[in-house]
Coordinates of N, CA and C and ligand atoms in Angstrom, one line a residue:
M254 N -28.8 -3.1 -29.0 CA -28.6 -3.2 -30.6 C -28.7 -4.4 -31.0
Y255 N -29.5 -4.6 -32.0 CA -29.8 -6.0 -32.6 C -30.0 -6.0 -34.0
H256 N -29.3 -6.5 -34.8 CA -29.5 -6.6 -36.3 C -29.3 -7.9 -36.7
I257 N -30.3 -8.7 -37.1 CA -30.2 -10.1 -37.4 C -30.0 -10.3 -38.8
F258 N -29.3 -11.3 -39.2 CA -29.1 -11.7 -40.6 C -29.7 -13.2 -40.7
R259 N -29.9 -13.6 -41.9 CA -30.5 -15.0 -42.1 C -29.6 -16.1 -41.4
S260 N -28.3 -15.8 -41.2 CA -27.4 -16.8 -40.6 C -27.6 -16.9 -39.1
G261 N -28.4 -16.0 -38.5 CA -28.6 -16.0 -37.1 C -27.5 -15.2 -36.3
R262 N -26.6 -14.5 -37.1 CA -25.4 -13.9 -36.5 C -25.9 -12.4 -36.4
T263 N -25.5 -11.6 -35.3 CA -25.8 -10.2 -35.3 C -24.7 -9.6 -36.0
M264 N -24.8 -8.2 -36.1 CA -23.9 -7.5 -36.9 C -22.7 -7.3 -36.1
Q265 N -22.8 -7.2 -34.7 CA -21.7 -7.2 -33.7 C -20.9 -8.3 -34.0
Q266 N -21.6 -9.6 -34.1 CA -20.8 -10.7 -34.2 C -20.2 -11.0 -35.5
L267 N -20.8 -10.4 -36.5 CA -20.1 -10.5 -38.0 C -18.8 -9.6 -37.8
A268 N -18.8 -8.5 -37.1 CA -17.7 -7.7 -37.0 C -16.6 -8.4 -36.2
N269 N -16.9 -9.5 -35.6 CA -15.8 -10.3 -34.9 C -15.2 -9.8 -33.8
Q270 N -16.0 -8.7 -33.2 CA -15.7 -8.2 -31.8 C -14.2 -7.9 -31.7
P271 N -13.5 -7.1 -32.3 CA -12.1 -6.8 -32.1 C -11.9 -6.1 -30.7
D272 N -13.0 -5.6 -30.1 CA -13.0 -4.8 -29.0 C -13.2 -5.4 -27.7
I273 N -13.5 -6.9 -27.7 CA -13.7 -7.5 -26.4 C -12.4 -7.6 -25.5
D274 N -12.5 -7.2 -24.3 CA -11.3 -7.4 -23.5 C -11.6 -8.5 -22.5
F275 N -10.9 -9.5 -22.9 CA -11.2 -10.9 -22.2 C -10.5 -10.9 -20.9
K276 N -9.7 -9.7 -20.5 CA -8.9 -9.8 -19.3 C -9.6 -8.8 -18.4
S277 N -10.6 -8.0 -18.8 CA -11.2 -7.1 -18.0 C -12.0 -7.7 -16.6
E278 N -12.2 -7.1 -15.7 CA -12.9 -7.6 -14.5 C -14.4 -7.8 -14.9
T279 N -14.8 -6.8 -15.6 CA -16.3 -7.0 -16.1 C -16.5 -8.3 -16.9
Y280 N -15.6 -8.6 -17.9 CA -15.7 -9.9 -18.6 C -15.5 -11.0 -17.8
K281 N -14.5 -11.0 -16.9 CA -14.2 -12.4 -16.1 C -15.3 -12.5 -15.1
D282 N -15.8 -11.4 -14.6 CA -17.1 -11.7 -13.5 C -18.2 -12.4 -14.3
A283 N -18.5 -11.7 -15.5 CA -19.7 -12.5 -16.3 C -19.2 -13.9 -16.6
Y284 N -18.0 -14.1 -17.0 CA -17.5 -15.5 -17.4 C -17.6 -16.5 -16.3
S285 N -17.4 -15.9 -15.0 CA -17.4 -16.9 -14.0 C -18.7 -17.6 -13.8
R286 N -19.8 -16.9 -14.2 CA -21.2 -17.5 -14.1 C -21.5 -18.3 -15.4
V287 N -21.3 -17.7 -16.6 CA -21.5 -18.4 -17.8 C -20.7 -19.7 -18.1
N288 N -19.5 -19.5 -17.6 CA -18.4 -20.8 -17.8 C -18.9 -21.8 -16.8
A289 N -19.5 -21.5 -15.5 CA -19.9 -22.4 -14.5 C -21.1 -23.1 -15.0
I290 N -22.0 -22.3 -15.6 CA -23.3 -23.0 -16.3 C -23.0 -24.0 -17.2
V291 N -21.9 -23.8 -18.0 CA -21.6 -24.7 -19.1 C -21.0 -25.8 -18.4
I292 N -20.1 -25.8 -17.5 CA -19.3 -26.8 -16.8 C -20.3 -27.7 -16.0
E293 N -21.2 -27.0 -15.3 CA -22.4 -27.8 -14.6 C -23.3 -28.5 -15.5
G294 N -23.7 -27.8 -16.6 CA -24.5 -28.3 -17.6 C -23.9 -29.6 -18.1
E295 N -22.6 -29.6 -18.5 CA -21.9 -30.7 -19.1 C -21.9 -31.9 -18.1
Q296 N -21.6 -31.6 -16.9 CA -21.6 -32.6 -15.8 C -23.1 -33.3 -15.7
E297 N -24.1 -32.3 -15.7 CA -25.4 -33.0 -15.5 C -25.7 -33.8 -16.8
A298 N -25.3 -33.2 -17.8 CA -25.6 -34.0 -19.2 C -24.9 -35.5 -19.2
H299 N -23.8 -35.4 -18.6 CA -23.0 -36.7 -18.4 C -23.8 -37.8 -17.6
E300 N -24.3 -37.2 -16.5 CA -25.1 -38.1 -15.6 C -26.4 -38.3 -16.2
N301 N -27.0 -37.5 -16.9 CA -28.5 -37.9 -17.7 C -28.3 -38.9 -18.6
Y302 N -27.1 -38.9 -19.3 CA -26.9 -40.0 -20.4 C -26.6 -41.3 -19.8
L303 N -26.0 -41.3 -18.6 CA -25.8 -42.5 -17.9 C -27.2 -43.0 -17.6
K304 N -28.0 -42.2 -16.9 CA -29.3 -42.6 -16.5 C -30.1 -43.2 -17.6
L305 N -30.0 -42.5 -18.7 CA -30.7 -42.9 -20.0 C -30.2 -44.2 -20.4
A306 N -28.9 -44.5 -20.2 CA -28.3 -45.9 -20.6 C -29.0 -46.9 -19.7
E307 N -29.4 -46.7 -18.5 CA -30.0 -47.6 -17.7 C -31.4 -47.9 -18.1
L308 N -32.1 -46.8 -18.5 CA -33.5 -46.8 -18.9 C -33.7 -47.4 -20.2
L309 N -32.8 -47.2 -21.2 CA -33.0 -47.6 -22.6 C -31.8 -48.7 -22.9
S310 N -31.8 -49.8 -22.4 CA -30.9 -50.8 -22.3 C -30.3 -51.3 -23.8
E311 N -31.4 -51.2 -24.7 CA -31.0 -51.6 -26.0 C -30.0 -50.5 -26.8
H312 N -29.9 -49.3 -26.1 CA -29.1 -48.3 -26.6 C -27.9 -47.9 -25.6
K313 N -27.6 -48.9 -24.7 CA -26.8 -48.6 -23.7 C -25.4 -48.2 -24.0
D314 N -24.9 -48.9 -25.0 CA -23.4 -48.6 -25.5 C -23.5 -47.2 -26.1
D315 N -24.3 -46.9 -26.9 CA -24.4 -45.5 -27.5 C -24.6 -44.3 -26.5
L316 N -25.3 -44.6 -25.5 CA -25.5 -43.7 -24.5 C -24.5 -43.4 -23.6
I317 N -23.7 -44.6 -23.4 CA -22.5 -44.4 -22.5 C -21.4 -43.6 -23.3
R318 N -21.4 -43.8 -24.5 CA -20.5 -43.1 -25.4 C -20.9 -41.6 -25.3
L319 N -22.1 -41.3 -25.4 CA -22.6 -39.9 -25.3 C -22.2 -39.3 -23.9
S320 N -22.4 -40.0 -22.8 CA -22.0 -39.5 -21.5 C -20.5 -39.2 -21.4
K321 N -19.7 -40.1 -22.1 CA -18.2 -39.8 -22.0 C -17.9 -38.5 -22.8
M322 N -18.6 -38.3 -23.8 CA -18.4 -37.0 -24.5 C -18.6 -35.8 -23.8
E323 N -19.7 -36.0 -22.9 CA -20.0 -34.8 -22.0 C -19.0 -34.7 -21.0
S324 N -18.3 -35.7 -20.5 CA -17.4 -35.5 -19.4 C -16.1 -34.8 -20.2
R325 N -15.8 -35.2 -21.5 CA -14.9 -34.4 -22.2 C -15.1 -33.0 -22.3
H326 N -16.4 -32.6 -22.6 CA -16.8 -31.3 -22.9 C -16.5 -30.5 -21.6
K327 N -16.8 -31.0 -20.6 CA -16.8 -30.4 -19.2 C -15.2 -30.1 -19.0
K328 N -14.3 -31.0 -19.1 CA -12.9 -30.7 -19.1 C -12.5 -29.7 -20.0
G329 N -12.9 -29.6 -21.3 CA -12.6 -28.6 -22.1 C -13.1 -27.3 -21.6
F330 N -14.3 -27.1 -21.1 CA -14.7 -25.8 -20.7 C -14.0 -25.4 -19.3
E331 N -13.7 -26.3 -18.5 CA -12.8 -26.1 -17.4 C -11.5 -25.4 -17.7
A332 N -10.9 -25.9 -18.9 CA -9.6 -25.4 -19.3 C -9.9 -23.9 -19.9
C333 N -11.1 -23.6 -20.5 CA -11.3 -22.3 -20.9 C -11.4 -21.3 -19.8
G334 N -11.9 -21.7 -18.6 CA -11.9 -20.8 -17.4 C -10.6 -20.6 -17.0
R335 N -9.8 -21.6 -16.8 CA -8.4 -21.5 -16.4 C -7.6 -20.6 -17.1
N336 N -7.8 -20.7 -18.5 CA -7.0 -20.0 -19.6 C -7.3 -18.5 -19.3
L337 N -8.5 -18.1 -18.9 CA -8.8 -16.7 -18.5 C -8.6 -16.3 -17.1
Q338 N -8.1 -17.2 -16.3 CA -8.0 -17.2 -14.8 C -9.2 -16.7 -14.2
V339 N -10.2 -17.5 -14.6 CA -11.6 -17.3 -13.9 C -12.0 -18.5 -13.2
T340 N -12.5 -18.3 -12.0 CA -12.9 -19.4 -11.0 C -14.6 -19.4 -11.2
P341 N -14.9 -20.6 -11.8 CA -16.3 -20.7 -12.1 C -17.2 -20.7 -10.9
D342 N -18.3 -20.0 -10.9 CA -19.2 -20.0 -9.8 C -20.2 -21.2 -9.9
L343 N -19.8 -22.3 -9.3 CA -20.5 -23.5 -9.5 C -21.9 -23.5 -8.7
E344 N -21.8 -22.9 -7.4 CA -22.9 -22.9 -6.8 C -24.2 -22.2 -7.5
F345 N -23.7 -21.1 -8.1 CA -24.7 -20.3 -8.9 C -25.3 -21.3 -10.2
A346 N -24.4 -22.0 -10.6 CA -24.8 -22.8 -12.0 C -25.7 -24.0 -11.4
K347 N -25.4 -24.6 -10.2 CA -26.4 -25.7 -9.7 C -27.7 -25.1 -9.6
Q348 N -27.8 -23.9 -9.0 CA -29.2 -23.3 -8.9 C -29.8 -23.0 -10.2
F349 N -28.9 -22.6 -11.2 CA -29.5 -22.3 -12.6 C -30.1 -23.5 -13.0
F350 N -29.5 -24.8 -12.8 CA -30.1 -26.0 -13.6 C -31.0 -26.8 -12.6
A351 N -31.3 -26.2 -11.4 CA -32.0 -27.0 -10.3 C -33.3 -27.3 -10.7
Q352 N -34.2 -26.7 -11.4 CA -35.6 -27.1 -11.8 C -35.5 -28.2 -12.8
L353 N -34.7 -27.9 -13.8 CA -34.7 -28.8 -15.0 C -34.0 -30.1 -14.6
H354 N -33.0 -30.1 -13.7 CA -32.4 -31.3 -13.0 C -33.4 -32.1 -12.3
Q355 N -34.1 -31.4 -11.5 CA -35.2 -32.1 -10.6 C -36.2 -32.7 -11.5
N356 N -36.8 -32.0 -12.6 CA -37.6 -32.7 -13.5 C -37.2 -33.8 -14.2
F357 N -35.9 -33.8 -14.6 CA -35.2 -34.9 -15.2 C -35.2 -36.2 -14.3
Q358 N -34.8 -35.9 -13.1 CA -34.7 -37.0 -12.0 C -36.0 -37.5 -11.6
I359 N -37.0 -36.7 -11.5 CA -38.4 -37.2 -11.2 C -38.9 -38.1 -12.4
A360 N -38.7 -37.7 -13.6 CA -39.1 -38.5 -14.7 C -38.4 -39.8 -14.8
A361 N -37.1 -39.8 -14.6 CA -36.2 -41.0 -14.6 C -36.8 -42.0 -13.5
Q362 N -37.1 -41.5 -12.3 CA -37.6 -42.3 -11.4 C -39.0 -43.0 -11.7
E363 N -39.7 -42.3 -12.4 CA -41.0 -42.7 -13.0 C -40.9 -43.7 -14.2
G364 N -39.6 -43.7 -14.9 CA -39.4 -44.6 -16.0 C -39.9 -43.8 -17.2
K365 N -40.2 -42.5 -17.2 CA -40.6 -41.7 -18.2 C -39.5 -41.3 -19.2
I366 N -39.2 -42.3 -20.2 CA -38.1 -42.1 -21.0 C -38.2 -40.9 -22.0
V367 N -39.5 -40.7 -22.4 CA -39.8 -39.7 -23.3 C -39.5 -38.3 -22.8
T368 N -40.0 -38.2 -21.6 CA -40.0 -36.9 -21.0 C -38.2 -36.7 -20.7
C369 N -37.5 -37.7 -20.2 CA -36.1 -37.6 -20.1 C -35.5 -37.3 -21.4
L370 N -35.7 -37.8 -22.5 CA -35.1 -37.5 -23.7 C -35.5 -36.1 -24.2
L371 N -36.8 -35.6 -23.9 CA -37.2 -34.3 -24.3 C -36.3 -33.2 -23.5
I372 N -36.2 -33.5 -22.2 CA -35.5 -32.6 -21.4 C -34.0 -32.5 -21.9
Q373 N -33.3 -33.8 -21.9 CA -31.8 -33.7 -22.1 C -31.6 -33.6 -23.6
S374 N -32.1 -34.5 -24.4 CA -31.6 -34.6 -25.8 C -32.2 -33.5 -26.7
L375 N -33.4 -33.1 -26.4 CA -33.9 -31.9 -27.2 C -33.9 -30.5 -26.6
I376 N -34.3 -30.3 -25.4 CA -34.2 -29.0 -24.8 C -32.8 -28.6 -24.5
I377 N -32.2 -29.4 -23.7 CA -30.9 -29.0 -23.2 C -29.9 -29.0 -24.3
E378 N -30.0 -30.0 -25.2 CA -29.1 -29.9 -26.4 C -29.2 -28.7 -27.4
C379 N -30.5 -28.4 -27.6 CA -30.8 -27.2 -28.4 C -30.2 -26.0 -27.8
F380 N -30.4 -25.9 -26.4 CA -29.9 -24.7 -25.6 C -28.4 -24.7 -25.8
A381 N -27.7 -25.8 -25.7 CA -26.3 -25.8 -25.8 C -25.9 -25.4 -27.2
I382 N -26.5 -25.9 -28.2 CA -26.2 -25.6 -29.6 C -26.3 -24.1 -29.8
A383 N -27.4 -23.6 -29.5 CA -27.7 -22.2 -29.6 C -26.6 -21.4 -28.9
A384 N -26.4 -21.7 -27.6 CA -25.4 -21.0 -26.9 C -23.9 -21.0 -27.5
Y385 N -23.5 -22.3 -27.9 CA -22.2 -22.4 -28.6 C -22.1 -21.8 -29.9
N386 N -23.1 -21.9 -30.7 CA -23.1 -21.2 -32.0 C -23.0 -19.7 -31.8
I387 N -23.7 -19.1 -30.9 CA -23.6 -17.7 -30.7 C -22.2 -17.3 -30.1
Y388 N -21.8 -18.1 -29.3 CA -20.4 -17.9 -28.5 C -19.3 -17.9 -29.4
I389 N -19.2 -18.9 -30.4 CA -18.0 -19.0 -31.1 C -17.5 -17.8 -31.8
P390 N -18.3 -17.0 -32.4 CA -17.7 -15.8 -33.1 C -17.1 -14.9 -32.1
V391 N -17.5 -14.8 -31.0 CA -17.2 -13.9 -30.0 C -16.1 -14.3 -28.9
A392 N -15.8 -15.7 -29.1 CA -15.0 -16.3 -28.0 C -13.5 -15.9 -28.2
D393 N -12.7 -16.1 -27.1 CA -11.3 -15.9 -27.3 C -10.7 -17.1 -28.1
D394 N -9.5 -16.9 -28.6 CA -9.1 -18.0 -29.6 C -9.1 -19.4 -28.8
F395 N -8.7 -19.6 -27.7 CA -8.5 -20.9 -27.0 C -9.9 -21.5 -26.8
A396 N -10.9 -20.6 -26.3 CA -12.2 -21.2 -26.2 C -13.0 -21.4 -27.5
R397 N -12.6 -20.6 -28.4 CA -13.3 -20.9 -29.7 C -13.0 -22.3 -30.3
K398 N -11.7 -22.6 -30.2 CA -11.3 -24.0 -30.8 C -12.1 -25.0 -29.9
I399 N -12.0 -25.0 -28.7 CA -12.8 -26.0 -27.8 C -14.2 -26.1 -28.1
T400 N -14.8 -24.9 -28.2 CA -16.2 -24.9 -28.5 C -16.8 -25.4 -29.9
E401 N -15.9 -25.1 -30.8 CA -16.2 -25.8 -32.2 C -16.1 -27.2 -32.2
G402 N -15.3 -27.8 -31.5 CA -15.3 -29.3 -31.3 C -16.5 -29.7 -30.6
V403 N -16.8 -29.0 -29.5 CA -18.0 -29.5 -28.7 C -19.2 -29.4 -29.5
V404 N -19.5 -28.4 -30.2 CA -20.7 -28.1 -30.8 C -21.0 -29.3 -31.8
K405 N -20.1 -29.7 -32.5 CA -20.3 -30.9 -33.4 C -20.9 -32.1 -32.8
D406 N -20.3 -32.3 -31.5 CA -20.9 -33.4 -30.6 C -22.3 -33.3 -30.3
E407 N -22.6 -31.9 -29.9 CA -24.0 -31.7 -29.4 C -25.0 -32.0 -30.6
Y408 N -24.7 -31.7 -31.8 CA -25.6 -32.0 -32.9 C -25.9 -33.6 -32.9
S409 N -24.8 -34.4 -32.6 CA -25.0 -35.8 -32.6 C -25.9 -36.2 -31.3
H410 N -25.9 -35.4 -30.2 CA -26.6 -35.9 -29.1 C -28.1 -35.5 -29.4
L411 N -28.4 -34.4 -30.0 CA -29.7 -34.1 -30.4 C -30.2 -35.1 -31.4
N412 N -29.4 -35.6 -32.3 CA -29.8 -36.5 -33.3 C -30.2 -37.7 -32.7
F413 N -29.5 -38.2 -31.6 CA -29.9 -39.4 -31.0 C -31.4 -39.3 -30.6
G414 N -31.7 -38.1 -29.7 CA -33.1 -37.9 -29.3 C -34.2 -37.9 -30.5
E415 N -33.8 -37.3 -31.5 CA -34.7 -37.1 -32.6 C -35.0 -38.5 -33.2
V416 N -33.9 -39.2 -33.4 CA -34.2 -40.5 -34.1 C -35.2 -41.4 -33.2
W417 N -34.8 -41.5 -31.8 CA -35.6 -42.5 -31.0 C -37.0 -41.9 -31.0
L418 N -37.3 -40.6 -30.7 CA -38.6 -40.0 -30.7 C -39.3 -40.2 -32.0
K419 N -38.7 -40.0 -33.2 CA -39.2 -40.3 -34.4 C -39.8 -41.6 -34.6
E420 N -39.0 -42.6 -34.0 CA -39.4 -44.0 -34.2 C -40.6 -44.4 -33.3
H421 N -40.7 -43.6 -32.3 CA -41.7 -43.9 -31.3 C -42.8 -42.7 -31.2
F422 N -42.9 -42.1 -32.3 CA -43.6 -40.8 -32.4 C -45.1 -40.9 -31.8
E423 N -45.9 -41.8 -32.4 CA -47.3 -41.9 -32.1 C -47.5 -42.1 -30.7
E424 N -46.8 -43.1 -30.1 CA -47.0 -43.4 -28.8 C -46.4 -42.4 -27.7
S425 N -45.5 -41.5 -28.2 CA -44.8 -40.5 -27.3 C -45.5 -39.1 -27.4
K426 N -46.4 -38.9 -28.3 CA -46.9 -37.6 -28.6 C -47.5 -36.9 -27.4
A427 N -48.2 -37.6 -26.8 CA -49.0 -37.0 -25.5 C -48.0 -36.6 -24.4
E428 N -47.0 -37.5 -24.2 CA -46.0 -37.3 -23.2 C -45.0 -36.1 -23.7
L429 N -44.7 -36.1 -24.9 CA -43.9 -35.0 -25.3 C -44.6 -33.6 -25.1
E430 N -46.0 -33.6 -25.5 CA -46.7 -32.3 -25.2 C -46.6 -31.9 -23.7
E431 N -46.9 -32.9 -23.0 CA -47.0 -32.5 -21.5 C -45.5 -32.1 -21.0
A432 N -44.5 -32.9 -21.5 CA -43.2 -32.6 -21.0 C -42.6 -31.2 -21.5
N433 N -43.2 -30.9 -22.6 CA -42.9 -29.6 -23.4 C -43.5 -28.4 -22.5
R434 N -44.6 -28.6 -22.0 CA -45.6 -27.6 -21.4 C -44.8 -27.4 -20.0
Q435 N -44.2 -28.4 -19.4 CA -43.7 -28.3 -18.2 C -42.3 -27.6 -18.2
N436 N -41.5 -28.0 -19.2 CA -40.1 -27.7 -19.2 C -39.7 -26.6 -20.1
L437 N -40.3 -26.3 -21.1 CA -39.9 -25.1 -21.9 C -39.9 -23.8 -21.3
P438 N -41.0 -23.5 -20.4 CA -41.0 -22.2 -19.8 C -39.8 -22.0 -18.9
I439 N -39.2 -23.2 -18.3 CA -38.2 -23.2 -17.5 C -36.9 -22.6 -18.2
V440 N -36.8 -23.0 -19.5 CA -35.7 -22.6 -20.4 C -35.7 -21.1 -20.6
W441 N -36.8 -20.6 -20.9 CA -36.9 -19.2 -21.1 C -36.5 -18.4 -19.9
Q442 N -37.0 -19.0 -18.6 CA -36.6 -18.3 -17.5 C -35.0 -18.2 -17.3
M443 N -34.5 -19.5 -17.7 CA -32.9 -19.6 -17.6 C -32.3 -18.6 -18.5
L444 N -32.9 -18.6 -19.8 CA -32.2 -17.6 -20.6 C -32.3 -16.2 -20.1
N445 N -33.3 -15.8 -19.5 CA -33.6 -14.4 -18.9 C -32.6 -14.2 -17.8
Q446 N -32.3 -15.2 -16.9 CA -31.4 -15.1 -15.9 C -30.0 -15.1 -16.3
V447 N -29.6 -15.4 -17.4 CA -28.2 -15.4 -17.9 C -28.0 -14.4 -18.8
A448 N -29.1 -13.5 -19.4 CA -29.0 -12.6 -20.6 C -28.0 -11.5 -20.2
D449 N -27.9 -11.1 -19.0 CA -27.1 -9.9 -18.7 C -25.6 -10.3 -18.8
D450 N -25.4 -11.4 -18.2 CA -24.0 -12.0 -18.3 C -23.6 -12.3 -19.8
A451 N -24.5 -12.9 -20.5 CA -24.2 -13.2 -21.9 C -23.8 -12.0 -22.8
E452 N -24.6 -11.0 -22.4 CA -24.5 -9.5 -23.2 C -23.1 -9.2 -22.9
V453 N -22.4 -9.2 -21.7 CA -21.1 -8.8 -21.6 C -20.0 -9.7 -22.4
L454 N -20.5 -10.9 -22.7 CA -19.6 -11.7 -23.5 C -19.9 -11.5 -25.1
A455 N -20.8 -10.5 -25.3 CA -21.2 -10.1 -26.6 C -22.1 -11.2 -27.3
M456 N -22.9 -11.9 -26.5 CA -23.9 -12.8 -26.9 C -25.2 -12.2 -26.6
E457 N -25.9 -11.9 -27.7 CA -27.2 -11.2 -27.5 C -28.4 -12.2 -27.2
K458 N -29.2 -11.7 -26.4 CA -30.3 -12.7 -26.1 C -31.2 -13.0 -27.2
E459 N -31.4 -11.9 -28.0 CA -32.4 -12.1 -29.2 C -31.8 -13.2 -30.0
A460 N -30.3 -13.2 -30.2 CA -29.8 -14.2 -31.0 C -29.9 -15.5 -30.5
L461 N -29.7 -15.6 -29.1 CA -29.9 -16.8 -28.5 C -31.3 -17.5 -28.7
V462 N -32.2 -16.6 -28.3 CA -33.6 -17.1 -28.5 C -33.9 -17.5 -29.9
E463 N -33.3 -16.8 -30.9 CA -33.7 -17.1 -32.3 C -33.0 -18.5 -32.7
D464 N -31.8 -18.7 -32.2 CA -31.1 -19.9 -32.5 C -31.7 -21.1 -31.9
F465 N -32.2 -20.9 -30.6 CA -32.9 -21.9 -29.9 C -34.2 -22.4 -30.6
M466 N -34.9 -21.4 -31.0 CA -36.1 -21.6 -31.7 C -35.9 -22.5 -33.0
I467 N -34.9 -21.9 -33.8 CA -34.5 -22.7 -35.0 C -34.2 -24.3 -34.8
Q468 N -33.2 -24.5 -33.8 CA -32.8 -25.8 -33.5 C -34.0 -26.7 -33.0
Y469 N -34.8 -26.0 -32.1 CA -35.8 -26.8 -31.4 C -37.0 -27.2 -32.4
G470 N -37.3 -26.1 -33.2 CA -38.3 -26.3 -34.2 C -38.0 -27.4 -35.1
E471 N -36.7 -27.3 -35.7 CA -36.2 -28.3 -36.7 C -36.2 -29.7 -36.0
A472 N -35.9 -29.8 -34.7 CA -36.0 -31.2 -33.9 C -37.5 -31.6 -33.9
L473 N -38.3 -30.7 -33.7 CA -39.8 -31.1 -33.5 C -40.3 -31.7 -35.0
S474 N -39.7 -30.9 -36.0 CA -40.2 -31.4 -37.3 C -39.7 -32.6 -37.6
N475 N -38.3 -32.9 -37.4 CA -37.7 -34.2 -37.6 C -38.5 -35.2 -36.9
I476 N -38.9 -35.1 -35.7 CA -39.6 -36.0 -34.9 C -40.9 -36.4 -35.6
G477 N -41.5 -35.6 -36.2 CA -42.7 -35.7 -36.9 C -44.0 -34.8 -36.6
F478 N -43.7 -33.7 -35.8 CA -44.7 -32.7 -35.6 C -44.9 -31.8 -36.9
N479 N -46.2 -31.5 -37.2 CA -46.5 -30.5 -38.1 C -46.2 -29.1 -37.8
T480 N -46.3 -28.2 -38.8 CA -45.9 -26.8 -38.6 C -46.7 -26.2 -37.5
R481 N -48.0 -26.4 -37.4 CA -48.9 -25.9 -36.6 C -48.5 -26.4 -35.0
D482 N -48.2 -27.5 -35.0 CA -47.7 -28.1 -33.6 C -46.4 -27.5 -33.1
I483 N -45.6 -27.3 -34.1 CA -44.3 -26.8 -33.9 C -44.4 -25.3 -33.2
M484 N -45.1 -24.5 -34.0 CA -45.4 -23.1 -33.6 C -46.0 -23.1 -32.1
R485 N -46.9 -23.9 -31.8 CA -47.5 -24.0 -30.5 C -46.5 -24.4 -29.5
L486 N -45.8 -25.5 -29.8 CA -45.0 -26.2 -28.8 C -43.7 -25.3 -28.7
S487 N -43.3 -24.7 -29.5 CA -41.9 -24.0 -29.4 C -41.9 -22.7 -28.8
A488 N -43.2 -22.0 -28.8 CA -43.4 -20.7 -28.2 C -43.9 -20.8 -26.8
Y489 N -44.2 -22.2 -26.4 CA -44.8 -22.3 -25.1 C -44.0 -21.7 -24.0
G490 N -44.6 -20.8 -23.2 CA -44.0 -20.2 -22.0 C -43.0 -19.1 -22.4
L491 N -42.9 -18.8 -23.7 CA -41.9 -17.8 -24.2 C -42.0 -16.4 -23.3
R492 N -43.2 -16.0 -23.0 CA -43.4 -14.8 -22.3 C -43.6 -15.1 -20.7
A493 N -43.2 -16.3 -20.3 CA -43.2 -16.4 -18.9 C -42.2 -15.7 -18.0
Ligands
LIG135 O1 -25.6 -31.5 -23.7 C1 -24.9 -30.7 -23.3 O2 -23.7 -30.9 -23.5 C2 -25.5 -29.5 -22.6 C3 -25.3 -29.6 -21.1 C4 -24.7 -28.5 -21.9 C5 -25.3 -27.4 -21.5 C6 -25.0 -26.1 -22.0 C7 -25.9 -24.9 -21.5 C8 -25.6 -23.8 -22.3 C9 -26.4 -22.6 -21.7 C10 -25.3 -21.5 -21.7 C11 -26.1 -20.2 -21.8 C12 -25.1 -19.2 -22.0 C13 -25.7 -17.9 -22.5
LIG136 FE1 -26.7 -4.7 -28.5
LIG137 FE1 -21.8 -31.4 -24.1
LIG138 FE1 -24.7 -32.9 -25.2

């Protein structure tokens, strides 16, 4: 069941889910994976910004500040799991991020700053913003407060990537195209992998896809891509 409004919220979400049983085994089982994904994602984001601080020494202080925010996010989401008495399945989450993580690390080794920024500051941040936006209306009260604080930070991380890539747009264009082609299909696969668990949390896949496309399209536009490029780039691998 899916009814979309211009806000990107589904009818289910507008009803504010009075019927979610956060204590049910079904909910907690799904939460053990989604919560782990978020914890592992925040941990990897922390490491990625530290790596970017090495690669982009003129923005070292800013990037270290972002990496510290990511560790705080991780602590917040660990508390959300504890609050529901859920043990996060971190092995599952490591697997979930493995491909994107590996691509980031290879790019970092090769000094490909543009690719690193596309993976972390555009793709992963947009994925996080979409997920957190969709989660907030259906979260338990404790997790909602934490997530509302976190999502504000994620917009500032996305903004860092946008500003840098906008300033280096012409010389980054070709690498952005290639990095998008390699990494965006992975995100759609990740979304498919988590869709059933997300549904249990009352987060609809269609809403996640839509919010991601809006964030990512806006980011590409802010960097300097035209509408035609944005359509082509943001749908890449959507049917993979
Ligand atoms: O920059 C960040 O903080 C991002 C690392 C965090 C990743 C969040 C990943 C969210 C995907 C969750 C999918 C649940 C449906
Ligand atoms: Fe539905
Ligand atoms: Fe974060
Ligand atoms: Fe972030």
